[in-house]
C-alpha cells in the first residue's frame, strides 16, 4: 500500500478499503462510499433507552443511514407519468409501445430508494397494454425481451420488483415466458392472483414459472386490496405491500428473540417488555420520519412530488418484527415446557397472540407522518447479517414440516401484517412433473388467509434468499471474481449467517393438495 504522510482515521481507513477492494466494481464502490459518508454524520438525537436498544440490537434500523434523505421505498404512479409525460425530464406523453418502454427506463433511473435503485417498476402489463395497438405476439416478444435484459444489466439489483396480473393479457403472458427463459436475478416478480379475474390457464403458467425459476411470487389480491384505498398497492423489494403513489418512508424492526431473553416469562413479555420496545420503536420511527419530512427537503424538492407521481401523505413507516419463532421457544422454555413453534404445538396460541398484540399496538398508535397517520406492521424477512433468528413469523430453517402443515401453521399470522409477510416453501424438484399440485397448494394457502405464496424448487440455480433472488452459481463465482449484481454479496453473506441452505425440501402430491383445498 502506498505510504501517506498522515495516519488514517478509522473512517478514512474504511473508505480506503472500499476504494481498493478487488471484488467491487467502480459503481459498487461509489455506492458503498456514499453510505460511509452518510453514516459519518452524527446519528439523530435519541433517548437513552432507545439508544441502548439500538446498540444492543433489540431494535434494528436496517442500516438505512444516519440521515434519511430519501424514503426507503418509492412507488410512483407510472400510469400518470406515461399519460402526462414529465416537465422535469422533458418528456411528452408516451405515444406508442416503444415510447412507453423508453419513458419507463428513463424514469426508473430517477426513482430513489434505500438501495439507490428503484424497488417498484409498476404493474407492467397494465402500464403497457394501452400501447400494444396492433402489435402481434411475435412483434412484442423481442421488444419486451430486450427491455427485460436491459433492466437486469442497467439496474442490477435484486430488490427491484415488477408486478403483473391479475387479468389475462398478452403482456402478462409474455413477461412470464421471458422471465422463465432468461432466469435473471433482476427484476424480482410478483404475480397478483384474483380467483374471479385470473383464468386458470394464466395461473398455471405462473406456477410453471415457479417450477422453472422460483419466480414469480404470488400475491392474494383479495386480501391485499382490502387493506388499501382505490389508488391501490404494489408489492416491492422483499414482499413489502405499500400504497401506490407513495411508499415506505422507513423500516425499523424489533428482534423478538431479544425481547424474550429480557422477559421473565410470557406474561412479562406480553404485558411489559413488548410494549416497552414497541414504544421505543415508535420513537425511532418518529425521529427518522421527522428528519425525512422536515429537514431532508426530499418532499419539498422532488419532481416526483411536484408532478403528482407521489404524495407525501401516502408514505407509511413500516413497523417490522422478526425472530418470532425464537421468542416463542425461549418463552416456552421459561415457562418450563418443551413446546416449540411448530405445527399442532401448544405454543402456537402464544405466537398468534403476539402477532395480534403487535397489530393492535400499531393500529392504535398514531404517527405524525404516515399513511392515514399510521405505521404499517411488517413481518421482516431478514437481512444477511442476521444470526440466531428466523425471519418474520417463519418456521426456523431446517425444521420446516411438509407443505400443508407448514401453511396451516403460519397462515393465521397473515391477517395481521398489512405491509407484508412471507414464507418460502422449498419444494422437491419432482413438482416439475406435477405443477397442478403446486397450483392447488397455492389456492389452499389463499383460502386459509395467506397474503402471499412463495416457493423455491430444489436444485434450481435461481433461488430466493430472504426474499430477493440470487443465482447459486453467482455466489460461487463471487468469492473470486465479484459480481455485477449488487445483491450477490448479500446472498453470499446470508448463506454463511442465515442457514438458508438448511431449508428442507418437501414433496407435495396432487392428492394431498386436492384434499387440502376441499
Short mmCIF file of C-alpha atoms in Angstrom, two decimals:
data_model
loop_
_atom_site.label_atom_id
_atom_site.label_comp_id
_atom_site.label_asym_id
_atom_site.label_seq_id
_atom_site.Cartn_x
_atom_site.Cartn_y
_atom_site.Cartn_z
CA UNK A 1 0.00 0.00 0.00
CA UNK A 2 1.23 3.49 -0.85
CA UNK A 3 2.62 5.47 2.08
CA UNK A 4 0.79 8.54 3.36
CA UNK A 5 2.00 11.43 5.48
CA UNK A 6 -0.88 11.29 7.91
CA UNK A 7 -2.19 8.36 9.91
CA UNK A 8 -5.63 7.42 8.64
CA UNK A 9 -8.64 7.79 10.85
CA UNK A 10 -10.91 4.77 11.23
CA UNK A 11 -13.36 6.39 8.81
CA UNK A 12 -10.66 7.10 6.23
CA UNK A 13 -9.30 3.57 6.53
CA UNK A 14 -12.77 2.16 5.90
CA UNK A 15 -13.21 4.35 2.84
CA UNK A 16 -9.79 3.38 1.54
CA UNK A 17 -10.57 -0.31 1.96
CA UNK A 18 -13.69 0.18 -0.19
CA UNK A 19 -11.77 2.15 -2.81
CA UNK A 20 -9.16 -0.62 -3.11
CA UNK A 21 -11.50 -3.64 -2.89
CA UNK A 22 -10.78 -6.19 -5.63
CA UNK A 23 -14.32 -7.59 -5.85
CA UNK A 24 -16.31 -4.36 -6.23
CA UNK A 25 -16.98 -2.51 -9.47
CA UNK A 26 -16.47 1.28 -9.58
CA UNK A 27 -20.23 1.80 -9.36
CA UNK A 28 -20.48 -0.51 -6.35
CA UNK A 29 -17.57 1.29 -4.69
CA UNK A 30 -19.34 4.61 -5.22
CA UNK A 31 -22.48 3.27 -3.54
CA UNK A 32 -20.59 1.98 -0.51
CA UNK A 33 -18.53 5.15 -0.21
CA UNK A 34 -21.71 7.24 -0.28
CA UNK A 35 -23.15 5.16 2.56
CA UNK A 36 -19.97 5.63 4.60
CA UNK A 37 -20.22 9.39 4.07
CA UNK A 38 -23.84 9.45 5.20
CA UNK A 39 -23.03 7.40 8.27
CA UNK A 40 -20.23 9.76 9.18
CA UNK A 41 -22.98 12.26 10.03
CA UNK A 42 -23.86 12.03 13.74
CA UNK A 43 -27.00 10.00 14.44
CA UNK A 44 -30.25 11.75 15.30
CA UNK A 45 -30.72 12.63 18.97
CA UNK A 46 -32.35 9.67 20.73
CA UNK A 47 -33.45 8.92 24.27
CA UNK A 48 -31.03 6.81 26.29
CA UNK A 49 -33.37 3.77 26.40
CA UNK A 50 -33.74 3.88 22.60
CA UNK A 51 -30.01 4.33 22.09
CA UNK A 52 -29.39 1.28 24.30
CA UNK A 53 -31.99 -0.75 22.38
CA UNK A 54 -30.26 0.13 19.10
CA UNK A 55 -26.76 -0.52 20.44
CA UNK A 56 -27.79 -3.95 21.75
CA UNK A 57 -29.70 -4.73 18.53
CA UNK A 58 -33.04 -5.29 20.23
CA UNK A 59 -34.21 -2.70 17.71
CA UNK A 60 -32.60 -2.52 14.27
CA UNK A 61 -32.73 0.49 11.93
CA UNK A 62 -31.96 -1.73 8.91
CA UNK A 63 -28.77 0.28 8.30
CA UNK A 64 -30.79 2.87 6.37
CA UNK A 65 -28.27 5.55 7.23
CA UNK A 66 -27.86 8.23 9.87
CA UNK A 67 -29.57 10.95 7.80
CA UNK A 68 -32.61 9.57 5.94
CA UNK A 69 -32.67 11.98 2.99
CA UNK A 70 -34.97 9.86 0.81
CA UNK A 71 -37.78 7.38 1.53
CA UNK A 72 -36.85 3.74 1.85
CA UNK A 73 -39.29 2.57 -0.84
CA UNK A 74 -40.91 4.75 -3.53
CA UNK A 75 -43.88 3.58 -5.64
CA UNK A 76 -44.56 6.22 -8.32
CA UNK A 77 -47.81 6.46 -10.23
CA UNK A 78 -46.29 5.27 -13.51
CA UNK A 79 -49.65 5.35 -15.28
CA UNK A 80 -49.93 9.09 -14.68
CA UNK A 81 -46.35 9.54 -15.88
CA UNK A 82 -46.97 7.72 -19.17
CA UNK A 83 -50.20 9.63 -19.77
CA UNK A 84 -48.87 13.10 -18.93
CA UNK A 85 -45.13 12.89 -19.50
CA UNK A 86 -42.72 14.89 -17.33
CA UNK A 87 -41.68 18.52 -17.46
CA UNK A 88 -38.63 17.78 -15.31
CA UNK A 89 -37.45 15.01 -17.64
CA UNK A 90 -38.58 16.93 -20.74
CA UNK A 91 -40.76 14.05 -21.88
CA UNK A 92 -44.10 14.38 -23.62
CA UNK A 93 -46.80 11.73 -23.04
CA UNK A 94 -45.96 8.28 -24.38
CA UNK A 95 -47.50 7.76 -27.81
CA UNK A 96 -46.69 4.15 -28.63
CA UNK A 97 -45.18 0.96 -27.22
CA UNK A 98 -41.56 1.93 -27.81
CA UNK A 99 -42.23 5.31 -26.23
CA UNK A 100 -43.69 3.64 -23.14
CA UNK A 101 -40.70 1.34 -22.66
CA UNK A 102 -38.25 4.19 -23.19
CA UNK A 103 -40.11 6.53 -20.83
CA UNK A 104 -40.18 3.92 -18.08
CA UNK A 105 -36.47 3.18 -18.36
CA UNK A 106 -35.71 6.90 -18.09
CA UNK A 107 -37.89 7.41 -15.02
CA UNK A 108 -36.54 4.30 -13.27
CA UNK A 109 -33.14 5.97 -13.10
CA UNK A 110 -34.66 8.88 -11.14
CA UNK A 111 -36.66 6.89 -8.57
CA UNK A 112 -34.76 6.75 -5.26
CA UNK A 113 -34.80 4.03 -2.62
CA UNK A 114 -32.67 2.70 0.19
CA UNK A 115 -30.65 0.70 -2.36
CA UNK A 116 -30.17 3.53 -4.82
CA UNK A 117 -32.22 1.59 -7.38
CA UNK A 118 -36.00 1.58 -7.96
CA UNK A 119 -37.73 -1.12 -5.93
CA UNK A 120 -41.03 -0.85 -7.84
CA UNK A 121 -41.36 -1.00 -11.62
CA UNK A 122 -45.15 -0.85 -11.63
CA UNK A 123 -47.82 -3.24 -12.87
CA UNK A 124 -46.10 -3.63 -16.21
CA UNK A 125 -48.94 -5.34 -18.05
CA UNK A 126 -51.44 -2.63 -17.02
CA UNK A 127 -48.96 0.10 -17.95
CA UNK A 128 -48.07 -1.31 -21.36
CA UNK A 129 -51.38 -2.73 -22.60
CA UNK A 130 -52.74 0.70 -23.71
CA UNK A 131 -49.79 0.93 -26.13
CA UNK A 132 -49.93 -2.55 -27.67
CA UNK A 133 -52.13 -1.35 -30.56
CA UNK A 134 -51.93 -3.82 -33.45
CA UNK A 135 -48.66 -5.44 -32.47
CA UNK A 136 -48.61 -9.22 -32.66
CA UNK A 137 -47.07 -11.51 -30.05
CA UNK A 138 -44.14 -12.13 -32.41
CA UNK A 139 -43.51 -8.38 -32.67
CA UNK A 140 -43.87 -7.69 -28.93
CA UNK A 141 -41.67 -10.56 -27.79
CA UNK A 142 -38.27 -9.15 -28.87
CA UNK A 143 -39.16 -5.68 -27.60
CA UNK A 144 -40.09 -6.98 -24.15
CA UNK A 145 -37.14 -9.35 -24.05
CA UNK A 146 -34.68 -6.53 -24.76
CA UNK A 147 -36.44 -4.45 -22.08
CA UNK A 148 -36.13 -7.32 -19.56
CA UNK A 149 -32.42 -7.76 -20.33
CA UNK A 150 -31.85 -4.01 -20.07
CA UNK A 151 -33.48 -3.92 -16.64
CA UNK A 152 -31.11 -6.56 -15.32
CA UNK A 153 -27.99 -5.11 -16.93
CA UNK A 154 -28.54 -1.42 -16.14
CA UNK A 155 -30.31 -1.76 -12.75
CA UNK A 156 -28.57 -4.85 -11.37
CA UNK A 157 -30.30 -5.06 -8.01
CA UNK A 158 -32.45 -8.00 -6.89
CA UNK A 159 -34.69 -5.77 -4.74
CA UNK A 160 -36.07 -4.20 -7.94
CA UNK A 161 -39.59 -5.60 -8.24
CA UNK A 162 -42.17 -5.75 -11.05
CA UNK A 163 -45.86 -6.66 -10.66
CA UNK A 164 -48.20 -8.32 -13.18
CA UNK A 165 -51.79 -9.61 -13.09
CA UNK A 166 -54.43 -10.43 -12.10
CA UNK A 167 -56.08 -10.03 -15.53
CA UNK A 168 -55.10 -12.09 -18.55
CA UNK A 169 -53.37 -10.21 -21.35
CA UNK A 170 -50.63 -10.62 -23.89
CA UNK A 171 -48.06 -8.61 -21.92
CA UNK A 172 -48.58 -10.59 -18.72
CA UNK A 173 -48.09 -13.90 -20.54
CA UNK A 174 -45.07 -12.64 -22.47
CA UNK A 175 -43.36 -11.39 -19.32
CA UNK A 176 -43.86 -14.81 -17.71
CA UNK A 177 -42.48 -16.50 -20.82
CA UNK A 178 -39.44 -14.23 -21.00
CA UNK A 179 -38.70 -14.45 -17.26
CA UNK A 180 -38.70 -18.26 -17.43
CA UNK A 181 -36.37 -18.18 -20.44
CA UNK A 182 -33.83 -15.68 -19.10
CA UNK A 183 -33.82 -16.76 -15.42
CA UNK A 184 -32.41 -13.38 -14.39
CA UNK A 185 -31.86 -12.31 -10.81
CA UNK A 186 -33.48 -8.96 -11.60
CA UNK A 187 -36.17 -7.92 -11.67
CA UNK A 188 -37.94 -9.74 -8.89
CA UNK A 189 -41.52 -10.51 -9.93
CA UNK A 190 -44.91 -10.79 -8.26
CA UNK A 191 -47.97 -12.23 -9.96
CA UNK A 192 -51.16 -10.88 -8.40
CA UNK A 193 -53.89 -13.54 -8.28
CA UNK A 194 -57.64 -13.00 -8.02
CA UNK A 195 -59.94 -16.05 -8.21
CA UNK A 196 -62.63 -14.24 -10.21
CA UNK A 197 -60.31 -12.30 -12.54
CA UNK A 198 -57.41 -14.69 -13.16
CA UNK A 199 -58.10 -17.55 -15.59
CA UNK A 200 -56.80 -20.98 -14.62
CA UNK A 201 -54.52 -21.20 -17.66
CA UNK A 202 -52.71 -17.96 -16.73
CA UNK A 203 -52.41 -19.01 -13.10
CA UNK A 204 -50.94 -22.33 -14.23
CA UNK A 205 -48.38 -20.51 -16.39
CA UNK A 206 -47.26 -18.53 -13.33
CA UNK A 207 -46.99 -21.78 -11.32
CA UNK A 208 -44.99 -23.45 -14.10
CA UNK A 209 -42.63 -20.47 -13.99
CA UNK A 210 -42.03 -21.13 -10.29
CA UNK A 211 -41.08 -24.69 -11.18
CA UNK A 212 -38.68 -23.35 -13.79
CA UNK A 213 -37.02 -20.40 -12.00
CA UNK A 214 -38.57 -19.97 -8.50
CA UNK A 215 -40.40 -16.85 -9.75
CA UNK A 216 -42.92 -15.27 -9.57
CA UNK A 217 -44.02 -14.66 -6.04
CA UNK A 218 -47.86 -14.94 -5.86
CA UNK A 219 -49.94 -12.28 -4.05
CA UNK A 220 -53.50 -12.75 -2.82
CA UNK A 221 -55.25 -9.75 -4.37
CA UNK A 222 -58.48 -10.11 -2.38
CA UNK A 223 -56.70 -9.73 0.97
CA UNK A 224 -54.22 -7.08 -0.17
CA UNK A 225 -56.81 -4.88 -1.89
CA UNK A 226 -58.96 -4.78 1.24
CA UNK A 227 -56.13 -3.11 3.14
CA UNK A 228 -55.63 -0.19 0.73
CA UNK A 229 -57.66 2.53 -0.98
CA UNK A 230 -58.79 2.85 -4.59
CA UNK A 231 -55.33 4.01 -5.67
CA UNK A 232 -54.12 0.53 -4.92
CA UNK A 233 -50.96 -1.14 -3.69
CA UNK A 234 -47.75 -2.55 -5.06
CA UNK A 235 -45.52 -5.42 -3.96
CA UNK A 236 -41.92 -4.21 -3.80
CA UNK A 237 -38.48 -5.37 -2.74
CA UNK A 238 -38.90 -8.36 -0.38
CA UNK A 239 -42.70 -8.79 -0.28
CA UNK A 240 -43.44 -5.30 1.02
CA UNK A 241 -47.01 -4.20 0.21
CA UNK A 242 -47.33 -0.40 0.13
CA UNK A 243 -49.56 2.35 -1.32
CA UNK A 244 -49.09 3.30 -4.96
CA UNK A 245 -48.18 6.98 -5.42
CA UNK A 246 -46.49 6.69 -2.03
CA UNK A 247 -44.38 4.02 -0.43
CA UNK A 248 -42.49 3.22 2.72
CA UNK A 249 -40.78 6.13 4.44
CA UNK A 250 -38.65 3.99 6.76
CA UNK A 251 -38.43 0.43 8.08
CA UNK A 252 -37.28 -0.39 11.59
CA UNK A 253 -37.70 -3.74 13.29
CA UNK A 254 -37.81 -5.39 16.71
CA UNK A 255 -35.84 -8.56 17.36
CA UNK A 256 -38.48 -10.52 19.30
CA UNK A 257 -35.87 -13.05 20.37
CA UNK A 258 -34.01 -10.34 22.25
CA UNK A 259 -37.24 -9.12 23.85
CA UNK A 260 -37.99 -12.67 25.03
CA UNK A 261 -34.50 -13.01 26.52
CA UNK A 262 -35.20 -9.86 28.57
CA UNK A 263 -38.57 -11.19 29.80
CA UNK A 264 -39.22 -13.25 32.92
CA UNK A 265 -41.98 -15.26 31.28
CA UNK A 266 -44.72 -14.94 28.64
CA UNK A 267 -46.82 -12.69 30.90
CA UNK A 268 -43.94 -10.28 31.42
CA UNK A 269 -43.24 -10.41 27.67
CA UNK A 270 -46.83 -9.57 26.71
CA UNK A 271 -47.66 -7.03 29.41
CA UNK A 272 -44.37 -5.21 29.99
CA UNK A 273 -41.41 -5.88 27.72
CA UNK A 274 -43.11 -5.98 24.31
CA UNK A 275 -44.95 -2.72 24.96
CA UNK A 276 -41.71 -1.12 26.15
CA UNK A 277 -39.84 -1.95 22.96
CA UNK A 278 -42.81 -1.16 20.73
CA UNK A 279 -42.88 2.33 22.26
CA UNK A 280 -39.15 2.72 21.65
CA UNK A 281 -39.52 1.57 18.06
CA UNK A 282 -42.27 4.16 17.53
CA UNK A 283 -39.91 6.79 18.95
CA UNK A 284 -37.33 5.81 16.35
CA UNK A 285 -39.94 5.93 13.58
CA UNK A 286 -40.97 9.44 14.63
CA UNK A 287 -37.34 10.63 14.75
CA UNK A 288 -36.44 9.23 11.34
CA UNK A 289 -39.59 10.41 9.58
CA UNK A 290 -39.33 13.87 11.14
CA UNK A 291 -35.88 14.26 9.59
CA UNK A 292 -37.11 12.97 6.22
CA UNK A 293 -40.15 15.24 6.11
CA UNK A 294 -38.85 18.34 7.90
CA UNK A 295 -35.10 18.53 7.28
CA UNK A 296 -34.04 16.46 4.26
CA UNK A 297 -36.17 18.58 1.87
CA UNK A 298 -36.98 15.50 -0.21
CA UNK A 299 -40.73 16.10 -0.35
CA UNK A 300 -40.24 19.83 -0.83
CA UNK A 301 -37.93 19.50 -3.85
CA UNK A 302 -38.57 16.18 -5.63
CA UNK A 303 -40.09 16.43 -9.10
CA UNK A 304 -41.92 13.20 -8.30
CA UNK A 305 -43.98 15.20 -5.80
CA UNK A 306 -44.33 18.31 -7.95
CA UNK A 307 -45.63 16.28 -10.91
CA UNK A 308 -48.09 14.26 -8.82
CA UNK A 309 -46.31 10.92 -9.16
CA UNK A 310 -46.06 10.55 -5.38
CA UNK A 311 -47.73 12.27 -2.43
CA UNK A 312 -46.09 12.74 1.00
CA UNK A 313 -49.21 11.58 2.85
CA UNK A 314 -49.18 8.23 1.01
CA UNK A 315 -45.94 7.09 2.63
CA UNK A 316 -46.12 4.73 5.60
CA UNK A 317 -43.38 3.98 8.12
CA UNK A 318 -43.00 0.21 8.37
CA UNK A 319 -43.09 -1.29 11.85
CA UNK A 320 -41.13 -4.51 11.43
CA UNK A 321 -40.61 -7.58 13.58
CA UNK A 322 -38.52 -10.72 13.25
CA UNK A 323 -37.41 -13.67 15.37
CA UNK A 324 -40.93 -14.69 16.42
CA UNK A 325 -40.09 -18.39 16.39
CA UNK A 326 -37.13 -17.95 18.72
CA UNK A 327 -39.15 -15.67 21.02
CA UNK A 328 -41.86 -18.31 21.41
CA UNK A 329 -39.33 -21.08 22.02
CA UNK A 330 -37.49 -19.03 24.66
CA UNK A 331 -40.73 -18.13 26.43
CA UNK A 332 -41.89 -21.75 26.41
CA UNK A 333 -38.59 -22.77 27.99
CA UNK A 334 -39.01 -20.08 30.67
CA UNK A 335 -42.49 -21.50 31.34
CA UNK A 336 -40.86 -24.89 31.96
CA UNK A 337 -42.20 -26.67 28.85
CA UNK A 338 -40.52 -28.22 25.82
CA UNK A 339 -43.18 -26.98 23.39
CA UNK A 340 -41.76 -25.35 20.26
CA UNK A 341 -43.02 -23.10 17.47
CA UNK A 342 -44.13 -25.94 15.22
CA UNK A 343 -47.31 -27.44 13.69
CA UNK A 344 -50.02 -28.54 16.15
CA UNK A 345 -47.93 -27.27 19.07
CA UNK A 346 -49.44 -25.87 22.30
CA UNK A 347 -47.01 -22.99 21.75
CA UNK A 348 -48.89 -21.68 18.71
CA UNK A 349 -51.60 -19.73 20.58
CA UNK A 350 -48.86 -17.62 22.15
CA UNK A 351 -47.35 -16.95 18.74
CA UNK A 352 -50.69 -15.80 17.33
CA UNK A 353 -51.34 -13.69 20.43
CA UNK A 354 -48.02 -11.89 19.90
CA UNK A 355 -48.93 -11.08 16.29
CA UNK A 356 -52.37 -9.85 17.31
CA UNK A 357 -50.95 -7.68 20.08
CA UNK A 358 -48.43 -6.15 17.70
CA UNK A 359 -51.17 -5.39 15.18
CA UNK A 360 -53.35 -3.79 17.85
CA UNK A 361 -50.45 -1.64 19.02
CA UNK A 362 -49.63 -0.36 15.54
CA UNK A 363 -53.29 0.25 14.70
CA UNK A 364 -53.93 2.20 17.91
CA UNK A 365 -50.72 4.28 17.88
CA UNK A 366 -50.87 7.31 15.56
CA UNK A 367 -47.75 8.70 13.93
CA UNK A 368 -47.17 12.25 12.74
CA UNK A 369 -46.13 11.22 9.23
CA UNK A 370 -47.86 8.10 7.97
CA UNK A 371 -50.48 6.67 5.63
CA UNK A 372 -53.70 7.74 7.38
CA UNK A 373 -51.34 8.80 10.22
CA UNK A 374 -50.44 5.20 10.98
CA UNK A 375 -47.47 2.93 10.59
CA UNK A 376 -47.92 -0.47 8.95
CA UNK A 377 -46.99 -3.79 10.57
CA UNK A 378 -44.46 -5.85 8.64
CA UNK A 379 -43.01 -9.33 9.21
CA UNK A 380 -39.49 -8.52 8.08
CA UNK A 381 -37.85 -11.24 6.00
CA UNK A 382 -34.34 -10.94 7.38
CA UNK A 383 -31.03 -9.42 6.36
CA UNK A 384 -27.79 -11.17 5.56
CA UNK A 385 -26.09 -10.31 8.86
CA UNK A 386 -28.84 -11.91 11.00
CA UNK A 387 -27.86 -14.84 13.18
CA UNK A 388 -29.78 -16.99 15.66
CA UNK A 389 -33.07 -15.58 14.38
CA UNK A 390 -35.70 -16.63 11.86
CA UNK A 391 -37.22 -14.04 9.51
CA UNK A 392 -40.63 -12.64 10.43
CA UNK A 393 -43.05 -15.28 11.65
CA UNK A 394 -41.48 -18.14 9.68
CA UNK A 395 -40.68 -21.62 10.94
CA UNK A 396 -36.91 -21.98 11.56
CA UNK A 397 -34.86 -23.19 8.60
CA UNK A 398 -34.23 -26.91 8.74
CA UNK A 399 -37.38 -27.52 10.79
CA UNK A 400 -39.93 -26.95 8.03
CA UNK A 401 -42.71 -29.55 8.01
CA UNK A 402 -44.49 -30.82 4.92
CA UNK A 403 -46.13 -28.01 2.96
CA UNK A 404 -49.73 -28.37 4.10
CA UNK A 405 -48.76 -28.41 7.79
CA UNK A 406 -46.34 -25.57 7.14
CA UNK A 407 -49.04 -23.37 5.63
CA UNK A 408 -51.62 -24.20 8.30
CA UNK A 409 -49.09 -23.17 10.96
CA UNK A 410 -48.09 -19.79 9.54
CA UNK A 411 -51.32 -18.73 7.77
CA UNK A 412 -53.07 -17.35 10.91
CA UNK A 413 -50.36 -14.69 11.21
CA UNK A 414 -51.03 -13.22 7.77
CA UNK A 415 -54.15 -11.28 8.74
CA UNK A 416 -52.08 -9.01 10.96
CA UNK A 417 -49.16 -7.97 8.73
CA UNK A 418 -50.70 -5.46 6.35
CA UNK A 419 -47.42 -4.28 4.79
CA UNK A 420 -46.16 -7.75 4.09
CA UNK A 421 -45.44 -11.19 5.48
CA UNK A 422 -43.87 -14.07 3.64
CA UNK A 423 -42.74 -17.63 3.92
CA UNK A 424 -40.65 -19.68 1.50
CA UNK A 425 -41.67 -23.27 0.84
CA UNK A 426 -38.85 -25.36 -0.56
CA UNK A 427 -40.42 -27.99 -2.80
CA UNK A 428 -38.76 -31.12 -4.16
CA UNK A 429 -37.99 -30.88 -7.88
CA UNK A 430 -40.47 -33.66 -8.66
CA UNK A 431 -43.05 -30.86 -8.63
CA UNK A 432 -41.88 -30.01 -12.15
CA UNK A 433 -43.74 -33.10 -13.37
CA UNK A 434 -46.89 -32.08 -11.47
CA UNK A 435 -47.34 -28.28 -11.35
CA UNK A 436 -51.07 -28.75 -10.72
CA UNK A 437 -50.20 -29.91 -7.21
CA UNK A 438 -48.36 -26.62 -6.57
CA UNK A 439 -51.29 -24.67 -8.02
CA UNK A 440 -53.71 -26.39 -5.65
CA UNK A 441 -51.34 -25.80 -2.74
CA UNK A 442 -51.30 -22.06 -3.52
CA UNK A 443 -55.08 -21.93 -3.79
CA UNK A 444 -55.39 -23.72 -0.47
CA UNK A 445 -52.95 -21.30 1.16
CA UNK A 446 -55.00 -18.33 -0.03
CA UNK A 447 -58.26 -19.92 1.13
CA UNK A 448 -56.71 -20.17 4.61
CA UNK A 449 -55.81 -16.48 4.69
CA UNK A 450 -52.24 -16.28 3.39
CA UNK A 451 -51.44 -12.95 1.81
CA UNK A 452 -48.54 -14.25 -0.21
CA UNK A 453 -47.24 -17.56 -1.53
CA UNK A 454 -43.62 -18.24 -2.44
CA UNK A 455 -41.77 -21.41 -3.34
CA UNK A 456 -38.20 -22.38 -4.13
CA UNK A 457 -37.86 -25.52 -6.20
CA UNK A 458 -34.92 -27.66 -5.13
CA UNK A 459 -31.89 -27.79 -7.44
CA UNK A 460 -32.85 -24.62 -9.35
CA UNK A 461 -29.89 -22.30 -9.77
CA UNK A 462 -32.12 -19.25 -9.23
CA UNK A 463 -33.41 -19.22 -5.64
CA UNK A 464 -34.90 -16.81 -3.11
CA UNK A 465 -32.73 -15.91 -0.14
CA UNK A 466 -34.73 -13.89 2.41
CA UNK A 467 -36.95 -12.54 -0.35
CA UNK A 468 -34.66 -11.36 -3.14
CA UNK A 469 -33.33 -13.65 -5.85
CA UNK A 470 -29.79 -14.91 -6.31
CA UNK A 471 -28.15 -17.48 -8.56
CA UNK A 472 -26.20 -20.06 -6.60
CA UNK A 473 -23.65 -20.16 -9.41
CA UNK A 474 -23.11 -16.39 -8.99
CA UNK A 475 -22.40 -16.83 -5.28
CA UNK A 476 -19.75 -19.37 -6.11
CA UNK A 477 -18.07 -17.05 -8.64
CA UNK A 478 -18.42 -14.01 -6.37
CA UNK A 479 -15.80 -15.33 -3.95
CA UNK A 480 -13.07 -14.91 -6.56
CA UNK A 481 -14.49 -12.64 -9.26
CA UNK A 482 -17.03 -10.36 -7.61
CA UNK A 483 -20.39 -9.81 -9.30
CA UNK A 484 -22.04 -7.21 -11.49
CA UNK A 485 -25.22 -7.72 -9.44
CA UNK A 486 -25.35 -5.57 -6.29
CA UNK A 487 -27.06 -8.25 -4.19
CA UNK A 488 -24.84 -11.28 -4.82
CA UNK A 489 -22.67 -10.39 -1.83
CA UNK A 490 -25.77 -10.33 0.36
CA UNK A 491 -26.65 -13.84 -0.82
CA UNK A 492 -23.12 -14.96 -0.02
CA UNK A 493 -23.31 -13.47 3.48
CA UNK A 494 -26.80 -14.92 4.05
CA UNK A 495 -25.54 -18.36 3.06
CA UNK A 496 -22.96 -18.13 5.84
CA UNK A 497 -25.08 -16.48 8.53
CA UNK A 498 -28.73 -17.34 7.99
CA UNK A 499 -28.73 -21.11 7.35
CA UNK A 500 -30.69 -20.70 4.13
CA UNK A 501 -29.14 -23.89 2.74
CA UNK A 502 -30.68 -25.82 5.64
CA UNK A 503 -34.21 -25.35 4.27
CA UNK A 504 -35.93 -28.70 3.97
CA UNK A 505 -37.18 -29.63 0.50
CA UNK A 506 -40.56 -31.32 0.68
CA UNK A 507 -42.64 -33.41 -1.71
CA UNK A 508 -46.25 -32.42 -2.37
CA UNK A 509 -48.53 -34.77 -4.26
CA UNK A 510 -51.58 -33.76 -6.25
CA UNK A 511 -53.77 -35.91 -3.99
CA UNK A 512 -52.52 -34.14 -0.86
CA UNK A 513 -53.07 -30.69 -2.34
CA UNK A 514 -56.57 -31.55 -3.57
CA UNK A 515 -57.62 -32.83 -0.14
CA UNK A 516 -56.19 -29.64 1.37
CA UNK A 517 -58.37 -27.38 -0.79
CA UNK A 518 -61.60 -29.29 -0.27
#
